[in-house]
mmCIF file with all atom_site columns, C-alpha atoms in Angstrom:
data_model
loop_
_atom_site.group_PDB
_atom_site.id
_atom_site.type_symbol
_atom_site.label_atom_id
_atom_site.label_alt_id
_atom_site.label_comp_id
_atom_site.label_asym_id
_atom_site.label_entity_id
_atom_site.label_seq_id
_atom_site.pdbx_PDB_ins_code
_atom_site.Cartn_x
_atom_site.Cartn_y
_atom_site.Cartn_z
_atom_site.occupancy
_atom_site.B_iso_or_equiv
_atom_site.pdbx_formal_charge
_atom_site.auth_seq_id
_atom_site.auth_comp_id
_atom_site.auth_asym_id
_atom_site.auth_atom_id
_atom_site.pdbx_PDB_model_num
ATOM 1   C CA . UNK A 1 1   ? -113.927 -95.563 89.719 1.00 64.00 ? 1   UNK A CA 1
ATOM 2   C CA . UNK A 1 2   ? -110.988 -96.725 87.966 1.00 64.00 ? 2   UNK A CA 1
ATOM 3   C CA . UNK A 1 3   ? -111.907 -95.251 84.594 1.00 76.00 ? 3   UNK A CA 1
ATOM 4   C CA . UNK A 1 4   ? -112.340 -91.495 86.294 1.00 85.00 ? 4   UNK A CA 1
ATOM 5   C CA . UNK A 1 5   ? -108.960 -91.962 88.155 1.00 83.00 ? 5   UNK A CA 1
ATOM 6   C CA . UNK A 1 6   ? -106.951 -88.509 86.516 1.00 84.00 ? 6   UNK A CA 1
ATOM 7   C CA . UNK A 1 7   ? -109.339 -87.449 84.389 1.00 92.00 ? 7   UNK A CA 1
ATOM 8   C CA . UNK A 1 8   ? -111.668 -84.071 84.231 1.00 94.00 ? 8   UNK A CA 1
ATOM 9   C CA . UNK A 1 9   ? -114.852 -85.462 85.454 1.00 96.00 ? 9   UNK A CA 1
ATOM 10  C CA . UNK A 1 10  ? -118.393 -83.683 84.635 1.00 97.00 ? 10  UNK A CA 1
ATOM 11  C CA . UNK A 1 11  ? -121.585 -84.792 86.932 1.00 98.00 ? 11  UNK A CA 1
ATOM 12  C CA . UNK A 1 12  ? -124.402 -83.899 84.764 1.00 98.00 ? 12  UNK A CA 1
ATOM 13  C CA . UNK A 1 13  ? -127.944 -83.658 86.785 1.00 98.00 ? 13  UNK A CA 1
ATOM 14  C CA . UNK A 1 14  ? -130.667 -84.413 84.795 1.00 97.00 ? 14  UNK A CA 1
ATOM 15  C CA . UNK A 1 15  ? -134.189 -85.389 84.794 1.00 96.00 ? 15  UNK A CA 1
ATOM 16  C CA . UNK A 1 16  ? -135.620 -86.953 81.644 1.00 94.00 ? 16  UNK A CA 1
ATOM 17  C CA . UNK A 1 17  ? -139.224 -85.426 81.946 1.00 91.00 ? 17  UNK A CA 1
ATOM 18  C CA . UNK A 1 18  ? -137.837 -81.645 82.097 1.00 94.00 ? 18  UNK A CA 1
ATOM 19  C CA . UNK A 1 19  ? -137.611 -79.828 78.238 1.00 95.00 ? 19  UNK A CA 1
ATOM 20  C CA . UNK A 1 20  ? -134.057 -78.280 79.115 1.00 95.00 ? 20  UNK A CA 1
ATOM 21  C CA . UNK A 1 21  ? -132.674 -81.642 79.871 1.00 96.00 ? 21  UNK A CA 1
ATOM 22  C CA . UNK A 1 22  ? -133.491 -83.123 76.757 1.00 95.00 ? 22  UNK A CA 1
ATOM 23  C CA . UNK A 1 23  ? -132.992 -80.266 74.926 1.00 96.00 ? 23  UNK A CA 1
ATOM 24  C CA . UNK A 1 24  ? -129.382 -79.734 76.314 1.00 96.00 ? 24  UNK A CA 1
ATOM 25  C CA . UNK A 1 25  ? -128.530 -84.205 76.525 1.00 97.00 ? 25  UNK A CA 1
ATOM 26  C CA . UNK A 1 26  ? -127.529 -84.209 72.886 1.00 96.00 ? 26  UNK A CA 1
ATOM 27  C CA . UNK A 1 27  ? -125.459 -81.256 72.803 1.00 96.00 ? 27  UNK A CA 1
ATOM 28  C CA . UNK A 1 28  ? -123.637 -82.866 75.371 1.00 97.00 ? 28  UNK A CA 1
ATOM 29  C CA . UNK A 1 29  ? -123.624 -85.657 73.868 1.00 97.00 ? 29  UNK A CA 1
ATOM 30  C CA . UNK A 1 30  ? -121.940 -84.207 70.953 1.00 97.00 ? 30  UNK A CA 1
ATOM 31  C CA . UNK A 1 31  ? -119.595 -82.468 72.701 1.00 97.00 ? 31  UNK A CA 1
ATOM 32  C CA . UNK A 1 32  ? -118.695 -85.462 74.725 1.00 97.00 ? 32  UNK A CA 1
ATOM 33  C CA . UNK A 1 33  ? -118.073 -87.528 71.585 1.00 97.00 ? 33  UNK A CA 1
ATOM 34  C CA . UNK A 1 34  ? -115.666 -84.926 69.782 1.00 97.00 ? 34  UNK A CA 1
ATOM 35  C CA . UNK A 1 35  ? -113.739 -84.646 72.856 1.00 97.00 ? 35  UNK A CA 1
ATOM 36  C CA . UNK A 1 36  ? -113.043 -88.369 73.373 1.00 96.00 ? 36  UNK A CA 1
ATOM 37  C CA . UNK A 1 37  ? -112.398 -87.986 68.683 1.00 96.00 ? 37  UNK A CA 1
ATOM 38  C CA . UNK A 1 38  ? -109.629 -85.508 69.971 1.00 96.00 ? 38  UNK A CA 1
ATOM 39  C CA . UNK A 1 39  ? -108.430 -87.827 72.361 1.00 94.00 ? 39  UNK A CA 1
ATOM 40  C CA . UNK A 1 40  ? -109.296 -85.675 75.625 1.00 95.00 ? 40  UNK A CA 1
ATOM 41  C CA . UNK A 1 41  ? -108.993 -87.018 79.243 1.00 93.00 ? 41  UNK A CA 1
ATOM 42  C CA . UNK A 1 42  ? -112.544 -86.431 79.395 1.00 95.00 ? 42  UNK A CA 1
ATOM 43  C CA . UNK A 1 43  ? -115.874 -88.310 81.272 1.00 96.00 ? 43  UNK A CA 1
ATOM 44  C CA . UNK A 1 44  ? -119.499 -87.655 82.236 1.00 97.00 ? 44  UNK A CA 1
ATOM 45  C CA . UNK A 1 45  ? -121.545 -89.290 84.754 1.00 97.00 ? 45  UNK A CA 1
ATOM 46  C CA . UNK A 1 46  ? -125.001 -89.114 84.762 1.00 97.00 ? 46  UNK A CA 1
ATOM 47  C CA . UNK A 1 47  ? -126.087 -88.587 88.198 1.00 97.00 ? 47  UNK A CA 1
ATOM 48  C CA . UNK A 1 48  ? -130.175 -89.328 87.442 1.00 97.00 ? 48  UNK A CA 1
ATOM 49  C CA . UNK A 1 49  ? -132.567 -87.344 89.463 1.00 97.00 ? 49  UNK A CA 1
ATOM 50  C CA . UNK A 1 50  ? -135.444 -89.108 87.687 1.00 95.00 ? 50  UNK A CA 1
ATOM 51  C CA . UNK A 1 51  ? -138.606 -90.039 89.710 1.00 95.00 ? 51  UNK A CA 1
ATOM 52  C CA . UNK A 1 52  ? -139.610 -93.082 87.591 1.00 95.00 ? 52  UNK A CA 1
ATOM 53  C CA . UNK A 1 53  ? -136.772 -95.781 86.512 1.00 96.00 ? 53  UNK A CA 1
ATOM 54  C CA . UNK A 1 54  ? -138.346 -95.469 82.396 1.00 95.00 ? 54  UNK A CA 1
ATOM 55  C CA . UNK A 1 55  ? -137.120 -91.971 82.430 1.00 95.00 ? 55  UNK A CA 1
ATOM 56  C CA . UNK A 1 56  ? -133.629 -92.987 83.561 1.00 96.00 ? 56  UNK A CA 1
ATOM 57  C CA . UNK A 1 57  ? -133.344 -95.879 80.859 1.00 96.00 ? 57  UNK A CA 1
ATOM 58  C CA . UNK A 1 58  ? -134.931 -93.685 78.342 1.00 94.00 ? 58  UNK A CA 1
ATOM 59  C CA . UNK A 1 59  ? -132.477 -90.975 79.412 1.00 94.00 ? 59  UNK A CA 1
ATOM 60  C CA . UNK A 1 60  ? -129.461 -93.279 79.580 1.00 96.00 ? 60  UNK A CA 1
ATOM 61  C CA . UNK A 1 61  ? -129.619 -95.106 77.124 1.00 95.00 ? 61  UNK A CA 1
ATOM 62  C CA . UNK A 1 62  ? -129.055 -91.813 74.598 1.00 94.00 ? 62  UNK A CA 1
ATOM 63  C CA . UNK A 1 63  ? -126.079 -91.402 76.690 1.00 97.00 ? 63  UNK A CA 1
ATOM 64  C CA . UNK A 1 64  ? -122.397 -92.823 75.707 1.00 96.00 ? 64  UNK A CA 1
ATOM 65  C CA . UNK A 1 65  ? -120.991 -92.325 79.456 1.00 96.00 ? 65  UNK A CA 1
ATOM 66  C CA . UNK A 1 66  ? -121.567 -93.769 82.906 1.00 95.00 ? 66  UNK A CA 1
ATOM 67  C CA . UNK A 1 67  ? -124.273 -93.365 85.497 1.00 96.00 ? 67  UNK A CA 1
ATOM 68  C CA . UNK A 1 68  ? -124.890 -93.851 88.771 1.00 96.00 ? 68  UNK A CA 1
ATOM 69  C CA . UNK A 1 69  ? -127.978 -96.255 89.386 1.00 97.00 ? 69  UNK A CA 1
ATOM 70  C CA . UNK A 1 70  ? -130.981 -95.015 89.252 1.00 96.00 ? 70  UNK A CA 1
ATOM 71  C CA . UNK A 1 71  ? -132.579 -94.276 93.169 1.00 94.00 ? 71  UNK A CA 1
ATOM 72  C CA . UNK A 1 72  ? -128.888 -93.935 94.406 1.00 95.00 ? 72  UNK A CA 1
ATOM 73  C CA . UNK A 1 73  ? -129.056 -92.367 97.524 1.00 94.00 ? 73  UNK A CA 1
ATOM 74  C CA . UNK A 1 74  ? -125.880 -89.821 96.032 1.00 95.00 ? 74  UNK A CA 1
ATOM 75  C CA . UNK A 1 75  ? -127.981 -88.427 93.756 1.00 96.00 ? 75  UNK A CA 1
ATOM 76  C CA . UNK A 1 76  ? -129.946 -86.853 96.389 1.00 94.00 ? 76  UNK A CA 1
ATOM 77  C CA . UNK A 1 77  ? -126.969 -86.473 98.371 1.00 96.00 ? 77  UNK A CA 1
ATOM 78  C CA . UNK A 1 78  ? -124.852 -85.063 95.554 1.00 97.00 ? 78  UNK A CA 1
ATOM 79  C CA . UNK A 1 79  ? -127.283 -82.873 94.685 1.00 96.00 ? 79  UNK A CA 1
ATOM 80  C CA . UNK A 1 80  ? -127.075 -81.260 98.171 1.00 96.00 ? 80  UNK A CA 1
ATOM 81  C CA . UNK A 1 81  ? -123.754 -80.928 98.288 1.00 97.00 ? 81  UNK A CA 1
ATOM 82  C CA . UNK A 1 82  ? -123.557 -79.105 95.304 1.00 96.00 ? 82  UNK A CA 1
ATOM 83  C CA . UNK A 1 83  ? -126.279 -76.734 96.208 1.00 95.00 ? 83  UNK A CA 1
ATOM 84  C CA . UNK A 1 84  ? -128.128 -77.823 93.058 1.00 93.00 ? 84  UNK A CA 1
ATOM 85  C CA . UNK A 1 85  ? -129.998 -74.592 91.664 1.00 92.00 ? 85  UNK A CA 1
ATOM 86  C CA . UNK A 1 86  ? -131.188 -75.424 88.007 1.00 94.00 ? 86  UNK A CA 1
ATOM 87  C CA . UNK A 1 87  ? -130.996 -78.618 85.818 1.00 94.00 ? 87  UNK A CA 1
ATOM 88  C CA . UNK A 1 88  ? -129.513 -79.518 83.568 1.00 97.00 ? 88  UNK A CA 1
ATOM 89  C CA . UNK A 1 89  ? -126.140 -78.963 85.474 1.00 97.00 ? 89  UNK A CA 1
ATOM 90  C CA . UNK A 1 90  ? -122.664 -80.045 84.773 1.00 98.00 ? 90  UNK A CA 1
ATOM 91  C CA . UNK A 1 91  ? -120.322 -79.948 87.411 1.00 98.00 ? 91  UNK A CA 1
ATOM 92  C CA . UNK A 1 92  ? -116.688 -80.008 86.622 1.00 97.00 ? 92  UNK A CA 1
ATOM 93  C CA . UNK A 1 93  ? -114.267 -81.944 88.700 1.00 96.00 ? 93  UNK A CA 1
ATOM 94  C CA . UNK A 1 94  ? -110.886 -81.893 88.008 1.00 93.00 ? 94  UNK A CA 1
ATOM 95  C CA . UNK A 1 95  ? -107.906 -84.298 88.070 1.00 91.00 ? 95  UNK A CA 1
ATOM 96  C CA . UNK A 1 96  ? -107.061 -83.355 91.478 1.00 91.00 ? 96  UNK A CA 1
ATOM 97  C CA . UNK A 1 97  ? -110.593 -84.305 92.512 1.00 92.00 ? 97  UNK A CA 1
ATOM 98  C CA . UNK A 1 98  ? -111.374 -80.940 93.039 1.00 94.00 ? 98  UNK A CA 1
ATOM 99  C CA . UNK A 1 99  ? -115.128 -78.779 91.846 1.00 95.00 ? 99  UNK A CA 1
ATOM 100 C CA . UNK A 1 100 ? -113.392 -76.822 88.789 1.00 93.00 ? 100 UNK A CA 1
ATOM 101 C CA . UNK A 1 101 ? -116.427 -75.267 88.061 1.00 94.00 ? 101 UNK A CA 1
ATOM 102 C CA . UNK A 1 102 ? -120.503 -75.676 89.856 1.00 95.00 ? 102 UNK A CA 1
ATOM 103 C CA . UNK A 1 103 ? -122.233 -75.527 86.395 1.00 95.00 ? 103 UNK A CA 1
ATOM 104 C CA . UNK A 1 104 ? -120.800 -75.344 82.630 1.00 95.00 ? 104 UNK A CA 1
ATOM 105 C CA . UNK A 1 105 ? -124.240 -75.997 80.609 1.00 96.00 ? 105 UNK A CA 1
ATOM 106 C CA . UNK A 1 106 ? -124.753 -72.899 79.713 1.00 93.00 ? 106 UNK A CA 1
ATOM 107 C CA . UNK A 1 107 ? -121.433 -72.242 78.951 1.00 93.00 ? 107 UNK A CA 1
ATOM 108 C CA . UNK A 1 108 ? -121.999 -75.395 76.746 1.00 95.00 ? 108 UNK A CA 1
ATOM 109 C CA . UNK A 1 109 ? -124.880 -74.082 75.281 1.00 93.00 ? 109 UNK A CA 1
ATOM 110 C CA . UNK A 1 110 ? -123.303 -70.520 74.550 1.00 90.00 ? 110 UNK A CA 1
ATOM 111 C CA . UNK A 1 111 ? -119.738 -71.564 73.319 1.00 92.00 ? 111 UNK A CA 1
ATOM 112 C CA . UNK A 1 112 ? -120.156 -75.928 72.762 1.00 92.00 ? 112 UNK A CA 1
ATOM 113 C CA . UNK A 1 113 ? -116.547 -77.190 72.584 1.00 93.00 ? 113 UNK A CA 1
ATOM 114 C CA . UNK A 1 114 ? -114.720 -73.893 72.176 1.00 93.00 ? 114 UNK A CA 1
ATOM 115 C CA . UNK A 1 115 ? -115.764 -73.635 76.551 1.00 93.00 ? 115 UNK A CA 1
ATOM 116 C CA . UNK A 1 116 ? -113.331 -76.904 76.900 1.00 94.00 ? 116 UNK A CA 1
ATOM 117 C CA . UNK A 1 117 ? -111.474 -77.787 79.101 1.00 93.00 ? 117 UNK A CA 1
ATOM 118 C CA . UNK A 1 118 ? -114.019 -75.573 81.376 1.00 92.00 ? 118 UNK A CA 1
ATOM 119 C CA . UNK A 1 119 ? -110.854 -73.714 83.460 1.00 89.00 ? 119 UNK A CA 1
ATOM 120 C CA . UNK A 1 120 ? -110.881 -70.455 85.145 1.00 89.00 ? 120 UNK A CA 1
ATOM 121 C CA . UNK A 1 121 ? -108.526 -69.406 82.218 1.00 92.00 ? 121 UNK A CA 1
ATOM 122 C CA . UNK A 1 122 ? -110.750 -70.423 79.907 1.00 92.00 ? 122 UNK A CA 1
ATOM 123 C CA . UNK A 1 123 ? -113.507 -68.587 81.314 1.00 90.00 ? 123 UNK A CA 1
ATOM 124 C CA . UNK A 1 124 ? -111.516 -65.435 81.101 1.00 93.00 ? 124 UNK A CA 1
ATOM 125 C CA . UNK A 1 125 ? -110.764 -65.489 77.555 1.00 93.00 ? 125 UNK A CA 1
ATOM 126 C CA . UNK A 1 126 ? -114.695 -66.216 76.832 1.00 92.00 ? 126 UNK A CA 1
ATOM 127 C CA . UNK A 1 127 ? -115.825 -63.603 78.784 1.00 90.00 ? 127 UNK A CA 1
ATOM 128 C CA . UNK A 1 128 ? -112.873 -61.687 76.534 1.00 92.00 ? 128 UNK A CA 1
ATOM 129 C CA . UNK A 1 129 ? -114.575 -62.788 73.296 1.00 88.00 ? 129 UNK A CA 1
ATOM 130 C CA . UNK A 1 130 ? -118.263 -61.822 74.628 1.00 86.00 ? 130 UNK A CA 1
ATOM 131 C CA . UNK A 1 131 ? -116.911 -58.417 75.633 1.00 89.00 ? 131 UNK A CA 1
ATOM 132 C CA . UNK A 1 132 ? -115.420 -57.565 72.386 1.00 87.00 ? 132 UNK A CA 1
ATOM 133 C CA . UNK A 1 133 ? -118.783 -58.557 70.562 1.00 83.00 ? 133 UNK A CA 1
ATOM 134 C CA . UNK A 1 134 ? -120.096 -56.432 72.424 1.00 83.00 ? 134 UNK A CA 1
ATOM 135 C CA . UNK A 1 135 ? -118.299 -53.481 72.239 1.00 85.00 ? 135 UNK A CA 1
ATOM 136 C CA . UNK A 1 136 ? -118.342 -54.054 68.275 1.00 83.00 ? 136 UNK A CA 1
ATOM 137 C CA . UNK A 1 137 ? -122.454 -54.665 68.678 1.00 78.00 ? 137 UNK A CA 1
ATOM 138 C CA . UNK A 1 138 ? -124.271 -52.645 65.988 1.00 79.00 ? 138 UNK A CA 1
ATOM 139 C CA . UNK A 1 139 ? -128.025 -52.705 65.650 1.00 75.00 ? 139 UNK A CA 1
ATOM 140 C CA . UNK A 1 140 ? -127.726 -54.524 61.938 1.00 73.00 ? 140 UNK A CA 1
ATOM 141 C CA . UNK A 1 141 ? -125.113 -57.320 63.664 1.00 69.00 ? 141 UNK A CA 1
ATOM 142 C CA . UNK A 1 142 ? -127.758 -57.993 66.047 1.00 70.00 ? 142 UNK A CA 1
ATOM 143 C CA . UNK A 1 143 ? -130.974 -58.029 63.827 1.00 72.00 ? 143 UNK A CA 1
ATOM 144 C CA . UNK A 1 144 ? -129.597 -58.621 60.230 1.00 71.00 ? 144 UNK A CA 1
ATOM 145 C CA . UNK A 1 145 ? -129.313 -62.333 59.328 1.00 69.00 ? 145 UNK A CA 1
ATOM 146 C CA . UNK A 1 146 ? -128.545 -63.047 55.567 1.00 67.00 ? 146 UNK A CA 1
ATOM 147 C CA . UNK A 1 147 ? -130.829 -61.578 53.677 1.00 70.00 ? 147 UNK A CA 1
ATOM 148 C CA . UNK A 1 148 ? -133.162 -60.548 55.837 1.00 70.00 ? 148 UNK A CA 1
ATOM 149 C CA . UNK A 1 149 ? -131.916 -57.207 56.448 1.00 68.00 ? 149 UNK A CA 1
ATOM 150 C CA . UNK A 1 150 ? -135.528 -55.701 57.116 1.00 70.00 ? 150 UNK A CA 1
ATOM 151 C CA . UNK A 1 151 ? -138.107 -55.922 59.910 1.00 73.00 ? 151 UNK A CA 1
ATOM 152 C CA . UNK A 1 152 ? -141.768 -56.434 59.509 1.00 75.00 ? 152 UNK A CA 1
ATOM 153 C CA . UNK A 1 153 ? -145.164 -55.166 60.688 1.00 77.00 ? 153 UNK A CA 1
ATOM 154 C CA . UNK A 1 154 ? -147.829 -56.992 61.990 1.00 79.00 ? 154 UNK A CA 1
ATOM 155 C CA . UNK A 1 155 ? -149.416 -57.565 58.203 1.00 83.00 ? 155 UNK A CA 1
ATOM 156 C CA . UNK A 1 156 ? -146.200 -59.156 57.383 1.00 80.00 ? 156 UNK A CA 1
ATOM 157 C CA . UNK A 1 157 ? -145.095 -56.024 55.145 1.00 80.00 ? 157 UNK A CA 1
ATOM 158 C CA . UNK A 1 158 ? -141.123 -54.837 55.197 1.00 77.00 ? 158 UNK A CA 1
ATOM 159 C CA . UNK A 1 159 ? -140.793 -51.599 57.813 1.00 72.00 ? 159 UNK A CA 1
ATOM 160 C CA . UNK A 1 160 ? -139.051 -48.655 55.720 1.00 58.00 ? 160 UNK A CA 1
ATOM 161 C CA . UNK A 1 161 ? -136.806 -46.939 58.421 1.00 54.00 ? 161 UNK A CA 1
ATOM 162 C CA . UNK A 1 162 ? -136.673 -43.059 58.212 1.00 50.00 ? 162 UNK A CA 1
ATOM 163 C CA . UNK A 1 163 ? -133.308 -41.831 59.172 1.00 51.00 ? 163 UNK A CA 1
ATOM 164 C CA . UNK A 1 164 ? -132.945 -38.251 59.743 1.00 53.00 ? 164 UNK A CA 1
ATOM 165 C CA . UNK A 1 165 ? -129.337 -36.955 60.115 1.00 55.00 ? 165 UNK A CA 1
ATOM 166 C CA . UNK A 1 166 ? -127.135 -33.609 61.437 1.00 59.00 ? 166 UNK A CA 1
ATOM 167 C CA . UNK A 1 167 ? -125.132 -32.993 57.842 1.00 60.00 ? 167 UNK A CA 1
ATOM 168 C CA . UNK A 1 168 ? -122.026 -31.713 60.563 1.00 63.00 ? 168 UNK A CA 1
ATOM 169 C CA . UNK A 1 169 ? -122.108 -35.159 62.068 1.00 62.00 ? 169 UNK A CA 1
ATOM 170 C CA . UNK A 1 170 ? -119.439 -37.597 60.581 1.00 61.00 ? 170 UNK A CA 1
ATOM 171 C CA . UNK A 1 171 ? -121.218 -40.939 62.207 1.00 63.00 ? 171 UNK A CA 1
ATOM 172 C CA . UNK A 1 172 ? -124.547 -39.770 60.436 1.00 61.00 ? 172 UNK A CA 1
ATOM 173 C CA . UNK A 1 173 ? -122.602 -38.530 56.700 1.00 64.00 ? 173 UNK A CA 1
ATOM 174 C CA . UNK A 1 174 ? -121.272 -42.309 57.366 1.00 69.00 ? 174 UNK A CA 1
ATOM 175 C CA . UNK A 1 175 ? -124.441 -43.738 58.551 1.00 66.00 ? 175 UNK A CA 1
ATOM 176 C CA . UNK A 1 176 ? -126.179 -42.190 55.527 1.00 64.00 ? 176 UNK A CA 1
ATOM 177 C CA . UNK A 1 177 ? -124.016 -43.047 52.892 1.00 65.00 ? 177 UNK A CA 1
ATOM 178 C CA . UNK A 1 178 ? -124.593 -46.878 53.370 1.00 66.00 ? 178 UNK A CA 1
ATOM 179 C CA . UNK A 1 179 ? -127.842 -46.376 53.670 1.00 60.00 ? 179 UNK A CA 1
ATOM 180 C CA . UNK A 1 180 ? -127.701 -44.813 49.645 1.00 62.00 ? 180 UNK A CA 1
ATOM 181 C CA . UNK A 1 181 ? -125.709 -47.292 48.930 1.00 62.00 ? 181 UNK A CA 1
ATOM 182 C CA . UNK A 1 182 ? -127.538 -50.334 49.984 1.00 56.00 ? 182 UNK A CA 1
ATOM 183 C CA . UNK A 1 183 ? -130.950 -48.695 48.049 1.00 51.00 ? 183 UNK A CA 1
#
């Protein structure tokens, strides 16, 4: 207990044999190792909610942070207390020993290490960032990717949009105009 002793503390619940667990273990993984590169107060323990002890040595052993044993009886416990919904889950405990946040794998998934240190401020200016894309959303932001800037039919042949416009509009003069352009 000694080595979690002031440090921000994540209990990640996890069960080897379930996809999203796997899929999200080395993305945590990663995250946990640039962290501890940057020299951030920073741990994970695995708290295993495995039903067979292969799946918690396969799981662990991918795993460069601490663990309770496998068939502890605060898993179960632990996973009670914090109302455990979906898995994977990382619960953040702060230095004061207090739940800084019930679940920051998604927010992991979404943002990696920009969602660090996982704080209610931190929150706030992601949810900032994610409004502003939003607001600035276009159709060709969300479907154009390099150079596929075309969708396709079921035959596998490009889809040539018609665009129709109101010559008094300024959005559609605009609109139109790049569409010239870009043909």
């Amino acid at each position: 207990m000694l080595d979690l002793e002031g440090k921000l503390v994540g209990l990640y619940f996890s069960i080897h044999a379930h996809r999203m667990c796997r899929e999200f273990t080395p993305k945590l993984v990663e995250l946990y190792k640039r962290l501890k590169e940057k020299g951030e107060n920073f741990e994970v323990v695995l708290i295993s909610l495995d039903f067979e002890e292969k799946h918690f040595k396969e799981s662990f052993e991918t795993m460069p942070w601490l663990a309770l044993p496998f068939k502890d009886k605060s898993c179960e416990k632990l996973a009670r207390y914090f109302e455990l919904r979906t898995i994977p889950n990382l619960v953040i405990i702060g230095q004061d020993g207090k739940t800084l946040n019930p679940n920051v794998a998604e927010l992991i998934e979404d943002h990696g290490i920009e969602a660090y240190p996982f704080t209610p401020e931190k929150l706030e200016e992601l949810a900032e960032i994610e409004k502003a894309k939003l607001e600035s959303q276009t159709l060709e932001s969300v479907l154009v990717n390099g150079e596929n800037d075309f969708v396709i039919d079921k035959s596998g042949s490009k889809v040539i949009f018609l665009f129709c416009a109101n010559i008094a509009c300024c959005y559609c003069i605009t609109f139109n105009n790049l569409l010239i352009i870009s043909n």
